[in-house]
Amino acid sequence: MKWLELLTVAGATLVAAVTLVVLYSLGVRLTAIAGDRQVAAPGWVRYLAYACFGLSGIAVLFGLYLIIPYFSG
Amino acid sequence: MVALVIALALFFDFTNGFHDTANAMATPIATGAIKPKTAVALAAVLNLVGAFLSTEVAKTVSGGIIREGSGGIQITPDIIFAGLMGAVLWNMITWLKGLPSSSSHALFGGLIGAAIAGIGFHSVNLETLLQKVILPAVFAPVIAGLVAYICTRIAYALTSRHDPETGSKLTQKRGGFRTGQIFTSSLVALAHGTNDAQKTMGIITLVLISAGTQEPGSGPQLWVIAACALAIAIGTYAGGWRIIRTMGAGLTEVKPAQGFAAESSTASAILASSHLGFALSTTQVASGSVIGSGMGRRGTTVRWGMVGRIALGWLFTLPAAGIVGALTALLVKTGIVGVVIAAVAGTGAVLYMFLVSRKSEVGHHNAVEVEEAGQAVRWAKKKALARARAAERAKNNPKDPQR
C-alpha cells in the first residue's frame, strides 16, 4: 500500500493551500487597512498588499507550471 | 462496433463534462463571484485548453484494474462498450438526483462489471482496485476537507478586523476574496480538463488498438484529442445545474472567503495528487473541500443529511455502474442483436431521464437561489416524481431570492 505517497499528497496539499490562502488573506487584509479613511495608513501598506497578491499569483503560476508537462518535462 | 464505442465514449465525455462543472464553478456561482453563464463558459474554455495540454493520463487509463495486455486478458471493444454504458447511465442518474459523484469511478465500475460478466471474476485485479479506487475515495474528501477547514480558519483569522480600542467589529472588507475565486476556480477547471478528458482519450485509443487500426503502444491521435476536448467542453458548457445547486447551496452556505479557501484546497489537492501519483477524484476532493470550509466558519451549518446522501451515492457508484456494465456485457455476448438491444435500451434510458429532468428544470436562472428545491430532490425512486412536482412548486415561488 502506498501510505507514504498518501501522506506526501496530504502534506503537499496542506502546504500549497495554506501558502495560497495566507498570502491572499494578507493581501485582502492589507488592502482593507490601506483603504481605511479614519486612520491614515502609511503608504507602504498598499504596496505590501500588492506584493502579497503578486506572490499568491506566482504560487498559482507555479502550480500551472507543475501540471503542464510541456514545462516540467 | 468500433464506431459505436467511439460515439458512446464521446457521450460519456460529454456527461463527464456537465457532471463535473460543479467542481470548479459551484462555489464562485454561489458567492456571486462570477455570473452563472460566464462561469460555465469559462470552465468550458479551460477544459478545452486543459484537454490539449497533456496526454500523460490517457496512457494509463484504468491501468491494471483489469488484467489486460500480454499474458493477461485481451480486452475487447464489446467489454469497453458495456463498461461505458454502465458509466453513462450512472452519470445520468446521479445528475438527475443532483448528486456529485465521481465520473471516473462510474467508468471503473462499468468496466469492472463488464469484465466480470464478459470474461470472469479472475479478470479483475482486486489489489489494484483497492489501491486505486477505494482508498482514495475514503481519503480524498478527508484530506481536502481538513485542508479546507484549516484554510477557512486562517482566512477568517487573518482578515477579521476589530477596533483596537473599543474592540468592536470594523467593516471586514473581504470582497477581495471574490476576485480571488475567479482565479482559483479557473485553476480547478483547468486541472479537471487535464485529468478527465484524458480518460476518454485513453478509452478510444484502447478501442482503436484492440480493433487493429492503431499501433499498440502509441499515444492518442490528434482527432481523438480534439474530439474529446470538444465533447468535454460542450458538456461543461451545458452545465450540470442540478449538481451545481447541490455543491453551491445544498451542502452549506458559501461565502467568498470560504469559497476561496475551498477552491485553493481543491486545486492544491488535485495538483498534488496528479503530480505525485496518488490519484484522487476531482469530485470527491471538491465535495470534501466545500464541507470542510463549511465547518471552518463559525455560524455556518453543514447539512449532514445531504452529505450522507452524497456519501451513499459514492458507495453505490462502483456496484451500480458495475451491474449495468455486466448486464450490457451479457447482452452484447449474444451477438449483433444483443448489441442493438443494448444500444437502443441505453439511448431510451438516457432519453427518459432527460425527459424526467424537464419536469423540474434546473437552469442557470435558478441553480443556486432556490435551496428548498435541492432539498426536495430525494433518493427514493418512487417518490422522485412527487418530489419533482414539489420542487417545481418551490421553484415557482422562491422563498429567498438572494440576488
XYZ file of C-alpha atoms in Angstrom:
476
model
C 0.000 0.000 0.000
C 1.244 3.445 -0.808
C 0.822 5.103 2.569
C 3.877 7.271 2.077
C 2.517 8.633 -1.196
C -0.776 9.336 0.501
C 0.975 11.271 3.251
C 3.040 13.190 0.714
C -0.066 14.191 -1.191
C -1.820 15.248 2.009
C 1.200 17.259 3.132
C 1.713 18.909 -0.234
C -1.967 19.802 -0.423
C -1.847 21.373 3.015
C 1.316 23.361 2.348
C 0.168 24.608 -1.053
C -3.328 25.585 0.018
C -2.194 27.249 3.240
C 0.507 29.226 1.408
C -2.004 30.482 -1.111
C -4.648 31.342 1.453
C -2.234 33.067 3.847
C -0.777 35.222 1.077
C -4.128 36.150 -0.375
C -5.715 36.808 3.013
C -2.849 39.068 3.980
C -3.344 40.888 0.715
C -7.045 41.339 1.429
C -6.322 42.475 4.985
C -3.674 44.989 3.948
C -5.878 46.364 1.185
C -8.578 46.855 3.776
C -6.175 48.703 6.069
C -4.868 50.844 3.219
C -8.429 51.714 2.319
C -9.358 52.924 5.805
C -10.357 56.565 5.901
C -10.210 57.478 9.583
C -6.709 56.272 10.299
C -4.175 57.388 7.738
C -2.281 54.232 6.913
C 1.313 54.519 5.799
C 1.764 54.288 2.056
C 3.813 51.101 2.141
C 0.837 49.122 3.368
C -0.772 49.270 -0.044
C 2.421 48.171 -1.759
C 2.756 45.310 0.711
C -0.790 44.290 -0.212
C 0.123 44.298 -3.887
C 3.213 42.248 -3.075
C 1.046 39.664 -1.333
C -1.321 39.399 -4.285
C 1.674 39.157 -6.585
C 3.219 36.345 -4.547
C -0.006 34.381 -4.469
C -0.225 34.860 -8.235
C 3.263 33.434 -8.557
C 2.231 30.468 -6.380
C -0.668 29.772 -8.767
C 1.629 30.065 -11.788
C 3.983 27.581 -10.159
C 1.043 25.200 -9.820
C 0.337 25.637 -13.534
C 3.981 25.005 -14.293
C 3.682 21.712 -12.438
C 0.589 20.417 -14.244
C 1.620 21.350 -17.765
C 4.060 18.635 -18.812
C 5.425 20.823 -21.592
C 7.236 22.908 -18.969
C 8.086 20.402 -16.277
C 9.248 17.749 -18.737
C -18.864 -1.754 -33.253
C -15.817 0.468 -33.092
C -17.783 3.477 -34.310
C -20.495 2.726 -31.765
C -17.979 2.564 -28.930
C -16.361 5.822 -30.004
C -19.736 7.554 -30.124
C -20.595 6.234 -26.681
C -17.176 7.223 -25.345
C -17.672 10.768 -26.599
C -21.087 10.860 -24.991
C -19.527 9.691 -21.748
C -17.061 12.551 -22.079
C -19.995 14.921 -22.522
C -21.725 13.643 -19.364
C -18.403 13.826 -17.562
C -18.143 17.482 -18.547
C -21.550 18.569 -17.362
C -21.358 16.371 -14.317
C -18.165 17.991 -13.155
C -18.768 21.646 -13.983
C -19.891 21.919 -10.394
C -16.488 21.004 -9.003
C -14.923 24.165 -10.277
C -17.808 26.548 -10.671
C -20.347 25.812 -7.932
C -18.731 27.962 -5.258
C -17.995 31.057 -7.382
C -21.558 30.919 -8.700
C -22.899 30.547 -5.161
C -20.977 33.551 -3.884
C -21.751 35.636 -6.926
C -18.089 35.940 -7.915
C -18.894 35.001 -11.497
C -22.244 35.082 -13.266
C -23.546 31.544 -13.872
C -23.355 31.625 -17.663
C -19.936 33.262 -17.686
C -18.741 30.675 -15.189
C -19.700 27.668 -17.305
C -18.299 29.320 -20.433
C -15.016 29.950 -18.627
C -14.949 26.381 -17.349
C -15.676 25.061 -20.845
C -12.811 27.006 -22.402
C -10.409 25.942 -19.658
C -11.468 22.311 -20.025
C -10.841 22.568 -23.751
C -7.398 24.036 -23.152
C -6.660 21.545 -20.399
C -7.537 18.606 -22.617
C -4.924 19.659 -25.132
C -2.239 20.289 -22.540
C -1.335 16.777 -21.583
C -1.838 13.212 -22.757
C 0.043 11.510 -19.961
C -3.005 10.237 -18.089
C -4.517 8.858 -21.294
C -1.844 6.209 -21.447
C -2.589 4.824 -18.011
C -6.377 4.839 -18.084
C -7.906 2.130 -15.944
C -4.378 0.716 -15.941
C -4.061 -2.512 -14.046
C -7.553 -2.817 -12.645
C -8.469 -5.210 -15.404
C -5.580 -7.502 -16.219
C -5.155 -6.553 -19.837
C -2.321 -6.889 -22.279
C 0.026 -9.766 -22.994
C -0.278 -12.718 -20.640
C -3.485 -11.284 -19.259
C -6.964 -10.845 -20.600
C -7.494 -9.392 -24.047
C -9.902 -6.523 -23.535
C -12.372 -6.273 -26.419
C -14.453 -3.404 -27.798
C -17.512 -5.299 -26.528
C -16.340 -5.077 -22.928
C -15.483 -1.394 -23.300
C -18.888 -0.738 -24.844
C -20.625 -2.425 -21.916
C -18.477 -0.601 -19.384
C -19.184 2.766 -20.975
C -22.895 2.029 -20.966
C -22.761 1.461 -17.210
C -20.784 4.648 -16.665
C -23.036 6.825 -18.827
C -26.245 5.580 -17.227
C -24.909 6.042 -13.697
C -23.724 9.549 -14.583
C -27.192 10.400 -15.858
C -28.904 9.011 -12.747
C -26.670 10.890 -10.308
C -27.103 14.039 -12.359
C -30.859 13.663 -12.176
C -30.579 13.344 -8.400
C -28.163 16.273 -8.249
C -25.506 14.153 -6.611
C -21.872 14.988 -7.232
C -20.296 11.585 -7.861
C -17.063 10.600 -9.461
C -17.269 10.014 -13.220
C -14.058 8.035 -13.149
C -15.446 5.686 -10.524
C -18.500 5.164 -12.702
C -16.175 4.314 -15.573
C -14.130 1.927 -13.445
C -17.285 0.345 -12.072
C -18.752 -0.159 -15.528
C -15.565 -1.681 -16.885
C -15.170 -3.983 -13.885
C -18.768 -5.193 -14.115
C -18.446 -5.753 -17.843
C -15.183 -7.640 -17.401
C -16.614 -9.874 -14.678
C -19.703 -10.724 -16.736
C -17.932 -10.964 -20.051
C -14.707 -12.685 -19.062
C -14.875 -13.867 -15.474
C -14.048 -12.824 -11.953
C -10.343 -13.575 -12.349
C -10.011 -10.694 -14.811
C -10.231 -8.108 -12.047
C -7.206 -7.148 -10.040
C -8.581 -6.635 -6.553
C -5.439 -5.203 -5.008
C -5.151 -2.502 -7.653
C -8.849 -1.812 -7.251
C -8.399 -1.242 -3.532
C -5.358 0.919 -4.041
C -6.594 2.970 -6.963
C -10.270 3.395 -6.222
C -11.448 2.506 -2.762
C -8.744 4.010 -0.556
C -8.538 7.293 -2.487
C -12.317 7.501 -2.251
C -12.047 7.391 1.525
C -9.102 9.733 1.881
C -9.780 12.320 -0.840
C -12.681 14.050 0.912
C -10.977 13.718 4.294
C -7.746 15.339 3.155
C -9.473 18.060 1.162
C -11.988 18.701 3.923
C -9.324 19.028 6.592
C -7.192 21.355 4.476
C -10.214 23.460 3.526
C -11.187 23.664 7.212
C -7.727 24.912 8.196
C -7.622 27.334 5.269
C -11.024 28.771 6.090
C -9.979 29.336 9.697
C -6.774 31.028 8.563
C -8.548 33.203 6.023
C -11.057 34.395 8.608
C -8.456 34.849 11.333
C -6.222 36.917 9.077
C -8.940 39.184 7.781
C -11.057 39.710 10.899
C -10.749 43.346 11.860
C -11.535 44.806 15.248
C -11.161 48.325 16.512
C -8.019 48.262 18.708
C -9.583 50.491 21.380
C -13.231 49.585 21.609
C -12.887 46.007 20.354
C -15.957 46.386 18.209
C -16.012 44.927 14.747
C -14.872 47.111 11.878
C -16.008 46.695 8.311
C -14.446 43.395 7.349
C -13.855 44.179 3.661
C -13.497 40.623 2.477
C -14.671 41.436 -1.034
C -11.190 40.743 -2.361
C -11.798 37.030 -1.996
C -14.467 37.237 -4.647
C -11.881 38.285 -7.205
C -9.530 35.592 -5.957
C -12.206 32.983 -6.517
C -12.160 33.637 -10.250
C -8.533 32.517 -10.389
C -8.772 29.551 -8.044
C -11.873 28.161 -9.733
C -10.231 28.587 -13.134
C -7.317 26.554 -11.852
C -9.684 23.781 -10.785
C -11.381 23.783 -14.196
C -8.046 23.581 -15.972
C -6.870 20.735 -13.757
C -10.137 18.935 -14.486
C -9.562 19.267 -18.217
C -6.046 17.865 -17.996
C -7.326 14.898 -15.994
C -10.766 13.905 -17.164
C -10.714 14.395 -20.915
C -7.727 12.058 -20.831
C -9.784 9.128 -19.662
C -11.971 9.158 -22.754
C -8.952 9.619 -24.999
C -7.442 6.580 -23.343
C -10.611 4.557 -23.897
C -10.908 5.479 -27.578
C -7.236 4.753 -28.140
C -7.681 1.393 -26.411
C -10.578 0.588 -28.754
C -8.637 1.631 -31.835
C -5.690 -0.508 -30.770
C -7.824 -3.535 -29.962
C -9.587 -3.184 -33.316
C -6.217 -3.167 -35.006
C -6.474 0.263 -36.617
C -3.714 1.763 -34.498
C -0.248 0.638 -33.484
C -0.122 -0.822 -29.965
C 1.741 1.395 -27.550
C 1.178 4.638 -29.459
C -0.480 7.687 -27.945
C -3.865 9.130 -28.845
C -4.249 10.539 -32.339
C -4.932 14.193 -32.930
C -8.563 13.787 -33.994
C -9.207 11.761 -30.846
C -7.739 14.511 -28.668
C -9.722 17.186 -30.480
C -12.993 15.258 -30.340
C -12.612 14.521 -26.616
C -11.650 18.086 -25.809
C -14.706 19.353 -27.691
C -17.042 16.826 -26.087
C -15.963 17.702 -22.561
C -16.092 21.430 -23.299
C -19.616 21.232 -24.735
C -20.667 19.125 -21.766
C -19.201 21.634 -19.369
C -20.941 24.487 -21.120
C -24.256 22.629 -20.964
C -23.726 22.838 -17.241
C -24.918 20.346 -14.693
C -27.051 22.879 -12.886
C -28.530 20.312 -10.547
C -25.134 19.362 -9.191
C -24.023 22.970 -9.088
C -27.001 23.630 -6.857
C -26.085 20.785 -4.519
C -22.461 21.859 -4.281
C -23.099 25.585 -4.151
C -26.030 25.733 -1.786
C -27.112 22.241 -0.745
C -24.162 21.374 1.468
C -23.567 24.617 3.262
C -23.881 28.332 2.756
C -20.765 29.573 0.968
C -19.190 32.986 1.491
C -16.406 34.326 -0.734
C -13.628 33.682 1.797
C -14.865 30.115 2.263
C -15.171 29.617 -1.467
C -11.637 30.855 -1.944
C -10.325 28.528 0.761
C -12.285 25.576 -0.614
C -11.089 26.119 -4.167
C -7.490 26.600 -3.099
C -7.663 23.272 -1.288
C -9.352 21.560 -4.230
C -6.805 22.875 -6.699
C -3.873 22.008 -4.430
C -5.183 18.511 -3.765
C -5.740 17.753 -7.455
C -2.412 19.180 -8.484
C -0.547 17.421 -5.688
C -2.221 14.097 -6.393
C -1.800 14.196 -10.145
C 1.797 15.290 -9.777
C 2.780 12.859 -7.016
C 0.916 9.890 -8.406
C -1.764 9.127 -5.863
C -4.844 9.720 -7.952
C -7.744 11.442 -6.192
C -11.144 12.045 -7.730
C -11.853 15.677 -8.581
C -15.449 15.380 -7.499
C -14.673 13.874 -4.135
C -11.946 16.389 -3.417
C -14.237 19.279 -4.315
C -17.118 17.987 -2.202
C -14.792 17.441 0.754
C -13.452 20.974 0.410
C -16.889 22.522 0.425
C -17.860 20.576 3.565
C -14.561 21.453 5.262
C -14.945 25.146 4.528
C -18.484 24.970 5.838
C -17.217 23.646 9.154
C -14.454 26.248 9.249
C -16.651 29.321 9.504
C -18.417 29.927 12.749
C -22.162 30.193 12.481
C -22.397 28.015 9.385
C -24.277 24.762 9.410
C -23.367 21.826 7.253
C -26.377 19.897 6.039
C -25.279 16.446 7.104
C -28.363 14.839 5.592
C -27.214 15.966 2.177
C -23.656 14.884 2.957
C -24.948 11.424 3.865
C -26.911 11.183 0.643
C -23.817 12.079 -1.364
C -21.706 9.539 0.523
C -24.349 6.916 -0.179
C -24.174 7.860 -3.850
C -20.412 7.305 -3.828
C -20.862 3.932 -2.165
C -23.263 2.876 -4.907
C -21.266 4.268 -7.827
C -18.993 1.291 -8.322
C -21.537 -1.546 -7.881
C -24.377 0.237 -9.710
C -22.316 1.117 -12.765
C -20.854 -2.373 -12.497
C -24.262 -4.053 -12.639
C -25.323 -2.059 -15.693
C -21.966 -2.834 -17.272
C -22.373 -6.532 -16.504
C -25.907 -6.702 -17.909
C -24.796 -4.934 -21.069
C -21.839 -7.282 -21.403
C -24.174 -10.290 -21.181
C -26.452 -8.777 -23.843
C -23.555 -7.985 -26.131
C -22.250 -11.538 -25.775
C -25.355 -12.891 -27.516
C -24.307 -11.296 -30.771
C -25.300 -8.446 -33.022
C -28.936 -8.491 -31.890
C -27.791 -8.037 -28.303
C -25.658 -5.052 -29.280
C -28.620 -3.423 -30.981
C -30.883 -4.106 -27.992
C -28.280 -2.692 -25.602
C -27.765 0.420 -27.708
C -31.492 1.064 -28.079
C -32.190 0.418 -24.390
C -29.332 2.697 -23.365
C -30.483 5.511 -25.631
C -34.033 5.049 -24.369
C -32.949 5.247 -20.744
C -30.924 8.403 -21.364
C -33.845 9.984 -23.222
C -36.238 9.006 -20.437
C -34.041 10.591 -17.787
C -33.698 13.699 -19.903
C -37.481 13.931 -20.185
C -37.918 13.430 -16.433
C -35.386 16.192 -15.873
C -37.505 18.583 -17.928
C -40.285 18.248 -15.389
C -38.246 20.057 -12.780
C -35.898 22.099 -14.818
C -32.830 23.492 -13.131
C -31.007 26.062 -15.175
C -28.600 28.917 -14.714
C -31.511 31.083 -13.627
C -32.405 29.034 -10.560
C -29.341 26.937 -9.861
C -28.442 28.448 -6.535
C -31.243 30.672 -5.356
C -33.746 28.004 -4.523
C -32.326 25.791 -1.830
C -35.630 24.210 -0.920
C -35.916 22.544 -4.294
C -32.500 20.986 -3.807
C -33.695 19.551 -0.535
C -36.747 18.171 -2.237
C -34.818 16.001 -4.651
C -34.601 12.775 -2.699
C -33.103 9.415 -3.309
C -36.128 7.141 -3.252
C -37.120 6.305 -6.793
C -40.852 6.051 -6.309
C -41.034 9.387 -4.639
C -38.991 11.085 -7.335
C -41.957 12.202 -9.339
C -43.838 13.658 -6.387
C -40.666 15.349 -5.241
C -40.095 16.793 -8.659
C -43.529 18.347 -8.543
C -42.808 19.748 -5.106
C -39.555 21.097 -6.463
C -41.403 22.791 -9.270
C -43.768 24.388 -6.828
C -40.862 25.600 -4.761
C -39.272 26.915 -7.906
C -42.300 28.936 -8.837
C -42.325 30.823 -5.568
C -38.716 31.187 -4.460
C -38.541 31.900 -0.761
C -35.258 33.694 -0.534
C -34.219 35.491 -3.690
C -30.623 36.222 -2.784
C -29.804 38.413 -5.668
